[in-house]
Amino acid sequence: MSRKCSYSRETRETRVEINLDIDSRGDIVISTPIPFFNHMLTTMFSYMNSTVSLVAIDKNPFDDHHIVEDVAIVVGEALDRCLGDRVGIKRYGFVVIPMDDALVLVSIDISGRGGAYIELNLRRESIGGLAIENVYHFIETLANRAGITIHVKQLNGVNTHHIIEAVFKGLGMTIYEATRIVEPGFVRSTKGVLDG
């Protein structure tokens, strides 16, 4: 089985398109105007064991906010579409990622109820064209659009690059784990649905 989807969004500020296959490990092609964001998205999708093509164009390049927000919207919407009715998925994912000095916990619930709860101590204002505040904004927007509860907690670390990269690795690994089909036809919820 392969869960594939495409999604695009165009506003006066940006144009973002994605083609995503969450069940096939393949090429990862990421193009945004933010170098470090490209690195983190590539990392996340790589650890999701996915195939993806994502292109984001900034029509009004004032800063990185609009691109980060709209990419998060598009990734979240695409993931939601790939999952469909969420029948049979494991639902939960949890990992603690070490990366040199950094140690980060990521835990998710594909519940249909989006929410992000983030505890990070990041010391830089930006890295590679990405404002640190937009790391939080990306996770929050992704959570809301995909209907996923995401908890991120920094347990150790001082190097901003290492901490953020551990976060995106953790997101990829937990999304992969939680989206696996483990009980076909069964909804892991006492409500009988995972739609929020």
PDB file of C-alpha atoms in Angstrom:
ATOM      1  CA  MET A   1       0.000   0.000   0.000  1.00  0.00           C
ATOM      2  CA  SER A   2       1.164   3.499  -0.728  1.00  0.00           C
ATOM      3  CA  ARG A   3      -0.377   6.632   0.695  1.00  0.00           C
ATOM      4  CA  LYS A   4       0.388   9.455  -1.725  1.00  0.00           C
ATOM      5  CA  CYS A   5      -0.994  12.946  -2.000  1.00  0.00           C
ATOM      6  CA  SER A   6      -0.382  16.310  -3.604  1.00  0.00           C
ATOM      7  CA  TYR A   7      -1.304  19.709  -2.264  1.00  0.00           C
ATOM      8  CA  SER A   8      -0.657  23.275  -3.335  1.00  0.00           C
ATOM      9  CA  ARG A   9      -1.337  26.689  -1.883  1.00  0.00           C
ATOM     10  CA  GLU A  10      -0.952  30.072  -3.539  1.00  0.00           C
ATOM     11  CA  THR A  11      -1.457  33.466  -1.964  1.00  0.00           C
ATOM     12  CA  ARG A  12      -0.272  36.962  -2.809  1.00  0.00           C
ATOM     13  CA  GLU A  13       2.797  36.189  -0.696  1.00  0.00           C
ATOM     14  CA  THR A  14       3.847  32.642  -1.602  1.00  0.00           C
ATOM     15  CA  ARG A  15       3.304  29.627  -3.800  1.00  0.00           C
ATOM     16  CA  VAL A  16       3.976  26.204  -2.260  1.00  0.00           C
ATOM     17  CA  GLU A  17       3.507  22.780  -3.868  1.00  0.00           C
ATOM     18  CA  ILE A  18       4.142  19.324  -2.459  1.00  0.00           C
ATOM     19  CA  ASN A  19       3.971  15.758  -3.714  1.00  0.00           C
ATOM     20  CA  LEU A  20       4.297  13.328  -0.809  1.00  0.00           C
ATOM     21  CA  ASP A  21       4.402   9.554  -0.440  1.00  0.00           C
ATOM     22  CA  ILE A  22       4.605   8.516   3.226  1.00  0.00           C
ATOM     23  CA  ASP A  23       5.047   4.814   2.477  1.00  0.00           C
ATOM     24  CA  SER A  24       7.921   4.840   0.024  1.00  0.00           C
ATOM     25  CA  ARG A  25      11.488   5.857   0.788  1.00  0.00           C
ATOM     26  CA  GLY A  26      12.817   7.705  -2.236  1.00  0.00           C
ATOM     27  CA  ASP A  27      14.072  11.024  -3.532  1.00  0.00           C
ATOM     28  CA  ILE A  28      13.704  14.082  -1.344  1.00  0.00           C
ATOM     29  CA  VAL A  29      13.691  17.321  -3.312  1.00  0.00           C
ATOM     30  CA  ILE A  30      13.247  20.489  -1.246  1.00  0.00           C
ATOM     31  CA  SER A  31      13.438  24.022  -2.630  1.00  0.00           C
ATOM     32  CA  THR A  32      12.708  27.071  -0.475  1.00  0.00           C
ATOM     33  CA  PRO A  33      14.636  30.352  -0.306  1.00  0.00           C
ATOM     34  CA  ILE A  34      15.842  29.547   3.238  1.00  0.00           C
ATOM     35  CA  PRO A  35      19.004  27.379   3.295  1.00  0.00           C
ATOM     36  CA  PHE A  36      18.731  26.064   6.848  1.00  0.00           C
ATOM     37  CA  PHE A  37      15.005  25.397   6.420  1.00  0.00           C
ATOM     38  CA  ASN A  38      15.828  23.296   3.344  1.00  0.00           C
ATOM     39  CA  HIS A  39      18.295  21.314   5.459  1.00  0.00           C
ATOM     40  CA  MET A  40      15.743  20.740   8.228  1.00  0.00           C
ATOM     41  CA  LEU A  41      12.916  19.754   5.867  1.00  0.00           C
ATOM     42  CA  THR A  42      15.235  17.333   4.066  1.00  0.00           C
ATOM     43  CA  THR A  43      16.178  15.891   7.455  1.00  0.00           C
ATOM     44  CA  MET A  44      12.562  15.514   8.584  1.00  0.00           C
ATOM     45  CA  PHE A  45      11.369  13.795   5.397  1.00  0.00           C
ATOM     46  CA  SER A  46      14.446  11.587   5.318  1.00  0.00           C
ATOM     47  CA  TYR A  47      13.686  10.332   8.828  1.00  0.00           C
ATOM     48  CA  MET A  48      10.040   9.888   7.798  1.00  0.00           C
ATOM     49  CA  ASN A  49      11.285   7.409   5.153  1.00  0.00           C
ATOM     50  CA  SER A  50       9.260   9.338   2.585  1.00  0.00           C
ATOM     51  CA  THR A  51       9.437  10.408  -1.024  1.00  0.00           C
ATOM     52  CA  VAL A  52       8.775  14.108  -1.446  1.00  0.00           C
ATOM     53  CA  SER A  53       9.038  17.020  -3.796  1.00  0.00           C
ATOM     54  CA  LEU A  54       8.412  20.423  -2.216  1.00  0.00           C
ATOM     55  CA  VAL A  55       8.851  23.786  -3.928  1.00  0.00           C
ATOM     56  CA  ALA A  56       8.175  27.095  -2.172  1.00  0.00           C
ATOM     57  CA  ILE A  57       8.400  30.493  -3.859  1.00  0.00           C
ATOM     58  CA  ASP A  58       8.387  33.733  -1.871  1.00  0.00           C
ATOM     59  CA  LYS A  59       6.681  36.440  -3.933  1.00  0.00           C
ATOM     60  CA  ASN A  60       7.387  39.175  -1.374  1.00  0.00           C
ATOM     61  CA  PRO A  61      10.680  38.288   0.314  1.00  0.00           C
ATOM     62  CA  PHE A  62      10.436  40.537   3.359  1.00  0.00           C
ATOM     63  CA  ASP A  63      11.649  37.855   5.754  1.00  0.00           C
ATOM     64  CA  ASP A  64      11.263  34.113   6.306  1.00  0.00           C
ATOM     65  CA  HIS A  65       7.915  34.152   8.127  1.00  0.00           C
ATOM     66  CA  HIS A  66       5.532  33.675   5.194  1.00  0.00           C
ATOM     67  CA  ILE A  67       7.517  30.861   3.616  1.00  0.00           C
ATOM     68  CA  VAL A  68       7.864  28.942   6.876  1.00  0.00           C
ATOM     69  CA  GLU A  69       4.191  29.356   7.726  1.00  0.00           C
ATOM     70  CA  ASP A  70       2.900  28.409   4.283  1.00  0.00           C
ATOM     71  CA  VAL A  71       5.245  25.424   3.972  1.00  0.00           C
ATOM     72  CA  ALA A  72       3.974  24.199   7.346  1.00  0.00           C
ATOM     73  CA  ILE A  73       0.380  24.637   6.159  1.00  0.00           C
ATOM     74  CA  VAL A  74       1.048  22.691   2.965  1.00  0.00           C
ATOM     75  CA  VAL A  75       2.993  19.884   4.682  1.00  0.00           C
ATOM     76  CA  GLY A  76       0.297  19.576   7.339  1.00  0.00           C
ATOM     77  CA  GLU A  77      -2.548  19.508   4.808  1.00  0.00           C
ATOM     78  CA  ALA A  78      -0.717  16.975   2.634  1.00  0.00           C
ATOM     79  CA  LEU A  79      -0.019  14.712   5.598  1.00  0.00           C
ATOM     80  CA  ASP A  80      -3.660  14.932   6.664  1.00  0.00           C
ATOM     81  CA  ARG A  81      -4.759  13.923   3.158  1.00  0.00           C
ATOM     82  CA  CYS A  82      -2.254  11.053   2.980  1.00  0.00           C
ATOM     83  CA  LEU A  83      -3.639   9.649   6.231  1.00  0.00           C
ATOM     84  CA  GLY A  84      -7.267   9.828   5.124  1.00  0.00           C
ATOM     85  CA  ASP A  85      -9.584   8.395   7.783  1.00  0.00           C
ATOM     86  CA  ARG A  86      -6.544   7.194   9.824  1.00  0.00           C
ATOM     87  CA  VAL A  87      -7.966   3.715  10.183  1.00  0.00           C
ATOM     88  CA  GLY A  88      -5.390   1.166  11.288  1.00  0.00           C
ATOM     89  CA  ILE A  89      -2.573   3.581  12.145  1.00  0.00           C
ATOM     90  CA  LYS A  90      -0.439   3.160  15.250  1.00  0.00           C
ATOM     91  CA  ARG A  91      -1.401   6.755  16.206  1.00  0.00           C
ATOM     92  CA  TYR A  92       1.401   7.397  18.722  1.00  0.00           C
ATOM     93  CA  GLY A  93       5.103   7.999  18.253  1.00  0.00           C
ATOM     94  CA  PHE A  94       7.862   8.770  20.748  1.00  0.00           C
ATOM     95  CA  VAL A  95      11.622   9.208  20.492  1.00  0.00           C
ATOM     96  CA  VAL A  96      14.525  10.757  22.379  1.00  0.00           C
ATOM     97  CA  ILE A  97      17.145  11.988  19.915  1.00  0.00           C
ATOM     98  CA  PRO A  98      20.781  12.616  20.869  1.00  0.00           C
ATOM     99  CA  MET A  99      22.887  14.801  18.598  1.00  0.00           C
ATOM    100  CA  ASP A 100      26.259  15.515  20.155  1.00  0.00           C
ATOM    101  CA  ASP A 101      25.495  17.856  23.078  1.00  0.00           C
ATOM    102  CA  ALA A 102      21.780  18.012  22.260  1.00  0.00           C
ATOM    103  CA  LEU A 103      19.159  15.659  23.652  1.00  0.00           C
ATOM    104  CA  VAL A 104      15.568  16.227  22.551  1.00  0.00           C
ATOM    105  CA  LEU A 105      12.331  14.387  23.304  1.00  0.00           C
ATOM    106  CA  VAL A 106       9.598  14.347  20.643  1.00  0.00           C
ATOM    107  CA  SER A 107       6.240  12.686  21.255  1.00  0.00           C
ATOM    108  CA  ILE A 108       3.187  12.822  18.982  1.00  0.00           C
ATOM    109  CA  ASP A 109      -0.428  11.715  18.890  1.00  0.00           C
ATOM    110  CA  ILE A 110      -2.239  11.661  15.557  1.00  0.00           C
ATOM    111  CA  SER A 111      -5.496  12.398  17.317  1.00  0.00           C
ATOM    112  CA  GLY A 112      -7.178  14.805  14.917  1.00  0.00           C
ATOM    113  CA  ARG A 113      -6.675  17.499  17.549  1.00  0.00           C
ATOM    114  CA  GLY A 114      -3.779  19.719  16.561  1.00  0.00           C
ATOM    115  CA  GLY A 115      -1.622  21.269  19.242  1.00  0.00           C
ATOM    116  CA  ALA A 116       2.048  21.975  19.891  1.00  0.00           C
ATOM    117  CA  TYR A 117       3.756  22.083  23.277  1.00  0.00           C
ATOM    118  CA  ILE A 118       7.360  23.146  22.899  1.00  0.00           C
ATOM    119  CA  GLU A 119      10.107  23.639  25.468  1.00  0.00           C
ATOM    120  CA  LEU A 120      13.362  24.667  23.824  1.00  0.00           C
ATOM    121  CA  ASN A 121      16.213  26.875  25.027  1.00  0.00           C
ATOM    122  CA  LEU A 122      17.650  28.243  21.785  1.00  0.00           C
ATOM    123  CA  ARG A 123      20.373  30.871  22.136  1.00  0.00           C
ATOM    124  CA  ARG A 124      20.649  32.278  18.611  1.00  0.00           C
ATOM    125  CA  GLU A 125      18.191  34.624  16.911  1.00  0.00           C
ATOM    126  CA  SER A 126      18.581  33.011  13.497  1.00  0.00           C
ATOM    127  CA  ILE A 127      20.505  30.326  11.670  1.00  0.00           C
ATOM    128  CA  GLY A 128      20.980  29.995   7.915  1.00  0.00           C
ATOM    129  CA  GLY A 129      18.238  32.496   7.101  1.00  0.00           C
ATOM    130  CA  LEU A 130      15.726  30.903   9.478  1.00  0.00           C
ATOM    131  CA  ALA A 131      14.541  32.973  12.440  1.00  0.00           C
ATOM    132  CA  ILE A 132      14.521  30.853  15.596  1.00  0.00           C
ATOM    133  CA  GLU A 133      10.967  32.008  16.411  1.00  0.00           C
ATOM    134  CA  ASN A 134       9.861  30.373  13.166  1.00  0.00           C
ATOM    135  CA  VAL A 135      11.027  26.947  14.350  1.00  0.00           C
ATOM    136  CA  TYR A 136       8.236  27.178  16.924  1.00  0.00           C
ATOM    137  CA  HIS A 137       5.835  28.586  14.327  1.00  0.00           C
ATOM    138  CA  PHE A 138       6.545  25.738  11.897  1.00  0.00           C
ATOM    139  CA  ILE A 139       5.815  23.054  14.506  1.00  0.00           C
ATOM    140  CA  GLU A 140       2.667  24.817  15.744  1.00  0.00           C
ATOM    141  CA  THR A 141       1.265  25.305  12.235  1.00  0.00           C
ATOM    142  CA  LEU A 142       2.137  21.760  11.176  1.00  0.00           C
ATOM    143  CA  ALA A 143       0.414  20.373  14.271  1.00  0.00           C
ATOM    144  CA  ASN A 144      -2.749  22.385  13.681  1.00  0.00           C
ATOM    145  CA  ARG A 145      -3.039  21.615   9.965  1.00  0.00           C
ATOM    146  CA  ALA A 146      -2.242  17.907  10.258  1.00  0.00           C
ATOM    147  CA  GLY A 147      -4.390  17.377  13.358  1.00  0.00           C
ATOM    148  CA  ILE A 148      -1.447  16.103  15.391  1.00  0.00           C
ATOM    149  CA  THR A 149      -0.564  16.759  19.015  1.00  0.00           C
ATOM    150  CA  ILE A 150       3.187  17.407  19.151  1.00  0.00           C
ATOM    151  CA  HIS A 151       5.292  17.628  22.295  1.00  0.00           C
ATOM    152  CA  VAL A 152       8.919  18.749  21.961  1.00  0.00           C
ATOM    153  CA  LYS A 153      11.189  19.065  24.973  1.00  0.00           C
ATOM    154  CA  GLN A 154      14.891  19.865  25.085  1.00  0.00           C
ATOM    155  CA  LEU A 155      16.552  17.712  27.716  1.00  0.00           C
ATOM    156  CA  ASN A 156      20.120  18.924  27.139  1.00  0.00           C
ATOM    157  CA  GLY A 157      22.282  20.929  24.762  1.00  0.00           C
ATOM    158  CA  VAL A 158      23.671  24.357  23.939  1.00  0.00           C
ATOM    159  CA  ASN A 159      24.385  24.214  20.200  1.00  0.00           C
ATOM    160  CA  THR A 160      21.401  25.697  18.368  1.00  0.00           C
ATOM    161  CA  HIS A 161      22.035  23.794  15.142  1.00  0.00           C
ATOM    162  CA  HIS A 162      22.254  20.471  16.986  1.00  0.00           C
ATOM    163  CA  ILE A 163      19.113  21.115  19.022  1.00  0.00           C
ATOM    164  CA  ILE A 164      16.982  22.114  16.036  1.00  0.00           C
ATOM    165  CA  GLU A 165      18.284  19.260  13.911  1.00  0.00           C
ATOM    166  CA  ALA A 166      17.451  16.808  16.703  1.00  0.00           C
ATOM    167  CA  VAL A 167      13.922  18.263  16.747  1.00  0.00           C
ATOM    168  CA  PHE A 168      13.415  17.731  13.005  1.00  0.00           C
ATOM    169  CA  LYS A 169      14.895  14.222  13.142  1.00  0.00           C
ATOM    170  CA  GLY A 170      12.522  13.476  15.997  1.00  0.00           C
ATOM    171  CA  LEU A 171       9.545  14.841  14.083  1.00  0.00           C
ATOM    172  CA  GLY A 172      10.401  12.649  11.116  1.00  0.00           C
ATOM    173  CA  MET A 173      10.884   9.513  13.198  1.00  0.00           C
ATOM    174  CA  THR A 174       7.729   9.945  15.273  1.00  0.00           C
ATOM    175  CA  ILE A 175       5.538  10.814  12.285  1.00  0.00           C
ATOM    176  CA  TYR A 176       6.817   7.706  10.517  1.00  0.00           C
ATOM    177  CA  GLU A 177       6.194   5.519  13.568  1.00  0.00           C
ATOM    178  CA  ALA A 178       2.724   6.894  14.308  1.00  0.00           C
ATOM    179  CA  THR A 179       1.511   6.639  10.703  1.00  0.00           C
ATOM    180  CA  ARG A 180       2.312   2.935  10.284  1.00  0.00           C
ATOM    181  CA  ILE A 181      -0.624   0.645   9.605  1.00  0.00           C
ATOM    182  CA  VAL A 182      -0.599  -1.867  12.457  1.00  0.00           C
ATOM    183  CA  GLU A 183      -4.228  -2.976  12.727  1.00  0.00           C
ATOM    184  CA  PRO A 184      -6.077  -2.703   9.395  1.00  0.00           C
ATOM    185  CA  GLY A 185      -9.711  -1.740   9.890  1.00  0.00           C
ATOM    186  CA  PHE A 186      -9.223  -0.736  13.525  1.00  0.00           C
ATOM    187  CA  VAL A 187      -9.348   2.820  14.885  1.00  0.00           C
ATOM    188  CA  ARG A 188      -7.130   3.258  17.947  1.00  0.00           C
ATOM    189  CA  SER A 189      -9.604   5.396  19.870  1.00  0.00           C
ATOM    190  CA  THR A 190     -12.413   4.732  22.347  1.00  0.00           C
ATOM    191  CA  LYS A 191     -14.438   7.271  20.327  1.00  0.00           C
ATOM    192  CA  GLY A 192     -14.100   5.173  17.211  1.00  0.00           C
ATOM    193  CA  VAL A 193     -12.773   8.067  15.116  1.00  0.00           C
ATOM    194  CA  LEU A 194      -9.579  10.116  14.837  1.00  0.00           C
ATOM    195  CA  ASP A 195     -10.930  13.345  13.422  1.00  0.00           C
ATOM    196  CA  GLY A 196     -10.728  15.788  16.329  1.00  0.00           C
TER     197      GLY A 196
END
